[in-house]
Amino acid sequence: MSQAEAAVPPHSAWRYSSPGAEIRPSLPEVHASVPVPQGGLWLRRLLAFAGPGYMVSVGYMDPGNWATDLAGGSQFGYTLLSVIMLSNLMAILLQSLAARLGIVTGRDLAQACRDHYPRPVNLMLWVACEAAIIACDLAEVIGTAIALNLLFGIPLIGGALITALDAFLVLLLMQRGFRYLEAFVVALLTVIAGCFLVQIIAAAPPVAAVLHGFVPTTQVVTNPGMLYVAIGILGATVMPHNLYLHSSIVQTRAYPRTDEGRRDAITWATIDSTIALMLALFVNAAILILAASVFHGSGHTEVAEIGEAFELLSPLLGLGIASTLFAVALLASGLNSTVTATLAGQIVMEGFLRLRLPHWARRLMTRGLAIIPVVVVTALYGESGTAQLLVFSQVVLSMQLPFAVIPLVRFVTDRGKMGRFAVPGWVAGLSWIVAGLIVVLNLKLLYDTILG
């Protein structure tokens, strides 16, 4: 065995995998389909690996984040910017671990769980993950339906039904190639960032106050109301399905499956996801800064619903197009999130169950399960009901998060599974601290939501 091959532990290191069994590639239709230049300018190599990080960043600025960012900014001004920054740093660490797992082992997180845990545990993890994906899809349906209502006056029920059509958009892009899918995602991310850039320039928030907001303060912990919103921001930011997604799509790159090739791939994949998640930081911070500058600054401290923010934005900002830009960004966010939810659903089902469904069937099944509660709640309770449903979807995501974070950290810190690619001791310690903090904060959010 060569030194390169020895870096990756043998298949038997995964307890419940069959000895000598062949590992089916994750997303086999696009596995190693994106060429990577060997040598040449570093920029060419960076561009070759750029893409998966931006697809992952979508989950960190999806419609589920908007309500918490709006509430944080309108109630407490710029103070909770430090919480957004902390959430983003956690996300950067966890996504780098997910990329490392996929590159080193050739498994996505779902496949790794299947090969390590006994069947009953895997079934529990699969059910929890499917619930999280449906909850995430629920937020996307609500966000897209609200955006269509705000922009075109389409009733929420009609907008929710229209979202079923995006299943065919994803299928079309996948058939053209994975790079087309990534280009679609990056284009919509550019639209979102551009919309908020214009609004931030128009709002002209005080730079000193914004910078001061990024400095952590004990007030976040001592003020119960601020702590609750802060936990909500953390719970809505780190998305469990993104860990499954990232560990899979990094394998679409045709890097050499050798010691040197894997080490190089880890470096570039980490750079890609870090840059992309900094864009997510900008968008989330922009939503909070906009709410703080426009709503908190004018005394509108109770703005938490997307529709209410849309109605107030243009009059208070004095920019007629501001509300339209806000709704366009929301629509782009909802459309973008459907792409990642589709892929995450496929990865989870194939990884845990080794069950393959046609892409259109998988997508329509997930989207159908998300549309039904939106239609029912909207018919019974109207727009206020969908706002509550949006919050509920974030609670479901919070419940599932420990089941994704803990196995991920467990695997990447295990030298028996990762060989010399296991994370260093200080990174392992930091990862366990982050995992513990996320679990505690999400349990607190769940407790307060149910009993509070």
XYZ file of C-alpha atoms in Angstrom, residues 205-212:
8
model
C -26.745 53.573 9.054
C -24.173 55.154 11.397
C -20.919 53.275 10.823
C -19.773 53.600 14.434
C -23.007 52.073 15.762
C -22.824 49.212 13.262
C -19.208 48.400 14.154
C -20.037 48.592 17.864
